[in-house]
mmCIF file with all atom_site columns, C-alpha atoms in Angstrom:
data_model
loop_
_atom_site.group_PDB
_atom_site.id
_atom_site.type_symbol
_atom_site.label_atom_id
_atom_site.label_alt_id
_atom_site.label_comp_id
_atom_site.label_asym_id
_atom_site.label_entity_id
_atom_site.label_seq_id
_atom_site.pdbx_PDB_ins_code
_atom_site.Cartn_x
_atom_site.Cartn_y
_atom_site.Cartn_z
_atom_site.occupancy
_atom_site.B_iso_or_equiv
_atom_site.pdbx_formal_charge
_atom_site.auth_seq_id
_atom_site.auth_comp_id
_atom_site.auth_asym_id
_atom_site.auth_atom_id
_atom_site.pdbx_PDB_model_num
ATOM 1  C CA . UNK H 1 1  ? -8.857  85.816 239.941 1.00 53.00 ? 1  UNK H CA 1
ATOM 2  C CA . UNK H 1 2  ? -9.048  84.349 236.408 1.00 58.00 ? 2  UNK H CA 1
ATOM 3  C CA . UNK H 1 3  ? -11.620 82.426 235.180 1.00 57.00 ? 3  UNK H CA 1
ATOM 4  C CA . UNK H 1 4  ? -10.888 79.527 233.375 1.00 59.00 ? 4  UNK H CA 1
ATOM 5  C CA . UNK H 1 5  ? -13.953 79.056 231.557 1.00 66.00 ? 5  UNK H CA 1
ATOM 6  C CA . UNK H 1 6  ? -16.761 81.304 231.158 1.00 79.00 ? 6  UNK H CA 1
ATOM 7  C CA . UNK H 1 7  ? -19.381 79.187 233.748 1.00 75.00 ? 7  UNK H CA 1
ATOM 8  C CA . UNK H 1 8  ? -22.287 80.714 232.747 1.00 81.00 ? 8  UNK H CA 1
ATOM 9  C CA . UNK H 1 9  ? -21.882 80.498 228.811 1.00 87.00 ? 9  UNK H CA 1
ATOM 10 C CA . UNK H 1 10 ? -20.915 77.044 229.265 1.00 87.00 ? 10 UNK H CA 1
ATOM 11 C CA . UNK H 1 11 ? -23.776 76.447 231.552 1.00 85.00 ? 11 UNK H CA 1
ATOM 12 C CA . UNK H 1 12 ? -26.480 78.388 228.722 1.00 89.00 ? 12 UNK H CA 1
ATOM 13 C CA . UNK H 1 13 ? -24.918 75.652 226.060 1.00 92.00 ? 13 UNK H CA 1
ATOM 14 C CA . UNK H 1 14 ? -25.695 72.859 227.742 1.00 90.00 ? 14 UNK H CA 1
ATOM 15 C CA . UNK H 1 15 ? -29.371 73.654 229.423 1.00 91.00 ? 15 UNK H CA 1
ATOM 16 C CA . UNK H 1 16 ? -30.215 74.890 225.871 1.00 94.00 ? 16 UNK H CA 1
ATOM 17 C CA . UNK H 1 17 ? -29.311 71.851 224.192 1.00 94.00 ? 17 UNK H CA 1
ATOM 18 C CA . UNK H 1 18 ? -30.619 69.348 226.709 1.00 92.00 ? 18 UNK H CA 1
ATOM 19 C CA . UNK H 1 19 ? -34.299 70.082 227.617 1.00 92.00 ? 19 UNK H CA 1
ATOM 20 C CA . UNK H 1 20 ? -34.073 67.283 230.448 1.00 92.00 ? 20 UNK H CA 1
ATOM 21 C CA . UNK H 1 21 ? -30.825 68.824 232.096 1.00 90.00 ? 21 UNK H CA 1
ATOM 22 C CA . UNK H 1 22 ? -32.451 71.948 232.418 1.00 90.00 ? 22 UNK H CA 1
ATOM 23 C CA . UNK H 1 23 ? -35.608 70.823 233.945 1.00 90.00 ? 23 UNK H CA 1
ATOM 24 C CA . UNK H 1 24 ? -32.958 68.888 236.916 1.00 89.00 ? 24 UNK H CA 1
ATOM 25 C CA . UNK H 1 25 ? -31.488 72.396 236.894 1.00 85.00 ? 25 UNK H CA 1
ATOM 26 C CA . UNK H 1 26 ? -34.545 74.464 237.205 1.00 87.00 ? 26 UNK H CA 1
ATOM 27 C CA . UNK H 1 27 ? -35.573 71.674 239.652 1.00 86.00 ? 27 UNK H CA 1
ATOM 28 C CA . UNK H 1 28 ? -32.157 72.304 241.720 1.00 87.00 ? 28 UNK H CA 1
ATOM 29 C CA . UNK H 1 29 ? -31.623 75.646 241.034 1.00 86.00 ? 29 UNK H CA 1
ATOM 30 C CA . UNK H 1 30 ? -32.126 77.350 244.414 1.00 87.00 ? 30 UNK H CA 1
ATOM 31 C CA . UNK H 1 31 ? -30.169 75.000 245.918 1.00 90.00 ? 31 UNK H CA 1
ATOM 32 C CA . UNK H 1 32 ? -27.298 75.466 243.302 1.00 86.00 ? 32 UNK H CA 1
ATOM 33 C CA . UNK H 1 33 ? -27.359 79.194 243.561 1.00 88.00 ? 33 UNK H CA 1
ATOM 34 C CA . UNK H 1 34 ? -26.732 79.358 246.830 1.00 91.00 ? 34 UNK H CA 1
ATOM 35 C CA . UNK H 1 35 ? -23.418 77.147 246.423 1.00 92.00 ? 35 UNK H CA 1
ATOM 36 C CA . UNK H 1 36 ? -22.461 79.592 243.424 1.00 90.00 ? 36 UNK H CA 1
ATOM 37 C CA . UNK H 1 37 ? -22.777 82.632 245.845 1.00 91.00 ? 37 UNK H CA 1
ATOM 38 C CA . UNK H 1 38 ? -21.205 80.809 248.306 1.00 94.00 ? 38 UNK H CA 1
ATOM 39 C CA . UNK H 1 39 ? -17.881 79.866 246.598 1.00 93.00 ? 39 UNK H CA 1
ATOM 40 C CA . UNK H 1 40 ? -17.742 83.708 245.130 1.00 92.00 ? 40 UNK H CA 1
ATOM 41 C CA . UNK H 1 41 ? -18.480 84.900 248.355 1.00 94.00 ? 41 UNK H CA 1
ATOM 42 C CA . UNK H 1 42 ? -15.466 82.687 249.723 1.00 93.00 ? 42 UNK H CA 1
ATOM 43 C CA . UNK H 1 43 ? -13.187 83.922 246.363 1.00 93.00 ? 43 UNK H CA 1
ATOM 44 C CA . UNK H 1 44 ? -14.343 87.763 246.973 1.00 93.00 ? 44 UNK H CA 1
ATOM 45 C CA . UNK H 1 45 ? -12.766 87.315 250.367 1.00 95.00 ? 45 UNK H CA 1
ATOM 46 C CA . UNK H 1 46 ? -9.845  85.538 250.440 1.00 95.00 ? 46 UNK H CA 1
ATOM 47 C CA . UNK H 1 47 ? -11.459 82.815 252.501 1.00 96.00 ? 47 UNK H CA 1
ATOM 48 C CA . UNK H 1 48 ? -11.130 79.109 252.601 1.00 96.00 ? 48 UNK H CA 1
ATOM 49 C CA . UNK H 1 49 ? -13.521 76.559 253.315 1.00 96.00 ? 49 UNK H CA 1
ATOM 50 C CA . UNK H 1 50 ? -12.171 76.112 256.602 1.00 97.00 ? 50 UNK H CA 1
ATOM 51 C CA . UNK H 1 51 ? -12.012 80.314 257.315 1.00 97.00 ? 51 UNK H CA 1
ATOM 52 C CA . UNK H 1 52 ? -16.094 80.210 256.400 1.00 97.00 ? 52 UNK H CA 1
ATOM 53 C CA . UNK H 1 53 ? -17.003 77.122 258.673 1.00 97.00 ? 53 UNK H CA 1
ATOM 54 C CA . UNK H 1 54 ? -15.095 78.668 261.303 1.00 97.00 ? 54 UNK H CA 1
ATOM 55 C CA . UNK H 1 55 ? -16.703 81.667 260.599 1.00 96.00 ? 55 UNK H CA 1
ATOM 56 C CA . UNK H 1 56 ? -20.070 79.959 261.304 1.00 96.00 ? 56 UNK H CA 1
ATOM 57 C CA . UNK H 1 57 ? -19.348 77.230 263.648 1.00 96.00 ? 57 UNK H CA 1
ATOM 58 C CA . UNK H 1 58 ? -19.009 74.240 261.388 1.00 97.00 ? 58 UNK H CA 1
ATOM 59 C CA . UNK H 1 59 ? -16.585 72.095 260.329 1.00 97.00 ? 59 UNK H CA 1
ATOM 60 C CA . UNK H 1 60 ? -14.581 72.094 256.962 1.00 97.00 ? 60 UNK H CA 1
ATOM 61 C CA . UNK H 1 61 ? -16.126 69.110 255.596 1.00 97.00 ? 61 UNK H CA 1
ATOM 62 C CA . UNK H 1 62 ? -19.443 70.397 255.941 1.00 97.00 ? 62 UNK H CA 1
ATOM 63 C CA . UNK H 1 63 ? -18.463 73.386 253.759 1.00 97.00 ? 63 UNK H CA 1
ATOM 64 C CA . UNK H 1 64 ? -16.673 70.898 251.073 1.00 96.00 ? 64 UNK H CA 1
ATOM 65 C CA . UNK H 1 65 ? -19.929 68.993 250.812 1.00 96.00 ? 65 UNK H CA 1
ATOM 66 C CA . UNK H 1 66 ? -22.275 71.441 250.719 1.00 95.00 ? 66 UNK H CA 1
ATOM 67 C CA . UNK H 1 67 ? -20.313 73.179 247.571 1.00 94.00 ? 67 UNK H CA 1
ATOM 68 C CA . UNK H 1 68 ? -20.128 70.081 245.990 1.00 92.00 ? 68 UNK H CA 1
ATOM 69 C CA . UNK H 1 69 ? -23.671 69.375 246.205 1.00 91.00 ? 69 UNK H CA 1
ATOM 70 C CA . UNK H 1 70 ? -23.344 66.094 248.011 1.00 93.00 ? 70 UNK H CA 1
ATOM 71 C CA . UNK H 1 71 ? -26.243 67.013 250.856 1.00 93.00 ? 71 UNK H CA 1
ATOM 72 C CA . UNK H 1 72 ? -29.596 68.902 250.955 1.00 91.00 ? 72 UNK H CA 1
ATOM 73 C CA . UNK H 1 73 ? -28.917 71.459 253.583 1.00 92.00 ? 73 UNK H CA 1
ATOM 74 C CA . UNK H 1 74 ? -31.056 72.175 256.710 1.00 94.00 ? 74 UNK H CA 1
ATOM 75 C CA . UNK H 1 75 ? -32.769 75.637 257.008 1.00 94.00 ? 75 UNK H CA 1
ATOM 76 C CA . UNK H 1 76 ? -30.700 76.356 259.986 1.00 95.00 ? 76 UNK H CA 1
ATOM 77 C CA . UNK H 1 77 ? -27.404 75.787 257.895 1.00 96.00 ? 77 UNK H CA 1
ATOM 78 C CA . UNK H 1 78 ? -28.645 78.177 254.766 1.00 94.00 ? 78 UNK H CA 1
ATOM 79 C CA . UNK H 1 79 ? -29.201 80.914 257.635 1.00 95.00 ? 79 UNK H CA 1
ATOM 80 C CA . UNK H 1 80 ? -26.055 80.365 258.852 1.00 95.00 ? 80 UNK H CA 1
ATOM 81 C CA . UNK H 1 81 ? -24.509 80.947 255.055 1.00 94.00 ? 81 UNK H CA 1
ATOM 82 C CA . UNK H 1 82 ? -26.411 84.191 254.541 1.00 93.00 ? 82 UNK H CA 1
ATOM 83 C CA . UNK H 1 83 ? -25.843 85.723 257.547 1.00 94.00 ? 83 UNK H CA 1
ATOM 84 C CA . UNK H 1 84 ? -22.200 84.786 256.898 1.00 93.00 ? 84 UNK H CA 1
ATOM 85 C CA . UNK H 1 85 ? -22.424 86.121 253.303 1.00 91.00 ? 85 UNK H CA 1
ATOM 86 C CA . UNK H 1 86 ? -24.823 89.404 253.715 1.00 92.00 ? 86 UNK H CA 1
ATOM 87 C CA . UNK H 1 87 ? -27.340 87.960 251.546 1.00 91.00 ? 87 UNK H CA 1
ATOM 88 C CA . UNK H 1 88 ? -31.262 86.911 251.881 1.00 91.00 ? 88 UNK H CA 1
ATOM 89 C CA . UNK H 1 89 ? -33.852 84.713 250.407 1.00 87.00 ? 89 UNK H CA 1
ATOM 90 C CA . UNK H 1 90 ? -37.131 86.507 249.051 1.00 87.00 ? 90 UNK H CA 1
ATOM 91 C CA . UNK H 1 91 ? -39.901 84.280 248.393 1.00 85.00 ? 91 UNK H CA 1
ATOM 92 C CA . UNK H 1 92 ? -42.486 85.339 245.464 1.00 85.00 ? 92 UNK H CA 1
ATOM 93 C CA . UNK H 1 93 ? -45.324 84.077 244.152 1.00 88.00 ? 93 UNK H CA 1
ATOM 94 C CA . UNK H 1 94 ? -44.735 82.847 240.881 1.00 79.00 ? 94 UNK H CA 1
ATOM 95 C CA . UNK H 1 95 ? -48.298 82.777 239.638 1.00 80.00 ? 95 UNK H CA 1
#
């Protein structure tokens, strides 16, 4: 698959050069990394939105707007996605 862009140098540029973008990112971000892992898991696979919300018993358009980043998703609903996609969520303290 060929990237287009380079998403992550693009994404450095801009949270470097605006402070208050970054702090909405930082703010967002575990919500936006599990879209990003997510989609790759989908591209990895060959699977569409509507193979991955079979896969866990949704419908399409709840995979289409939960990569776009139109809802907050339930705790029930991430499970659902990691279980689907092999990963996990480790909390640490941060302190």
């Amino acid at each position: 698959m060929e990237k287009l862009y380079d998403y992550e140098k693009e994404k450095e540029k801009i949270l470097k050069k605006k402070p208050e973008i970054k702090k909405m990112y930082d703010d967002l971000q575990l919500k936006y990394k599990l879209i990003e892992t997510v989609i790759e898991y989908r591209a990895r696979n060959n699977l569409t939105q509507k193979d991955l919300a079979a896969k866990i018993g949704v419908q399409q358009q709840v995979i289409s707007r939960f990569e776009r980043g139109l809802v907050n998703p339930r705790i029930d609903f991430v499970q659902k996605l990691l279980n689907a996609t092999g990963k996990d969520i480790e909390v640490v303290d941060k302190r």
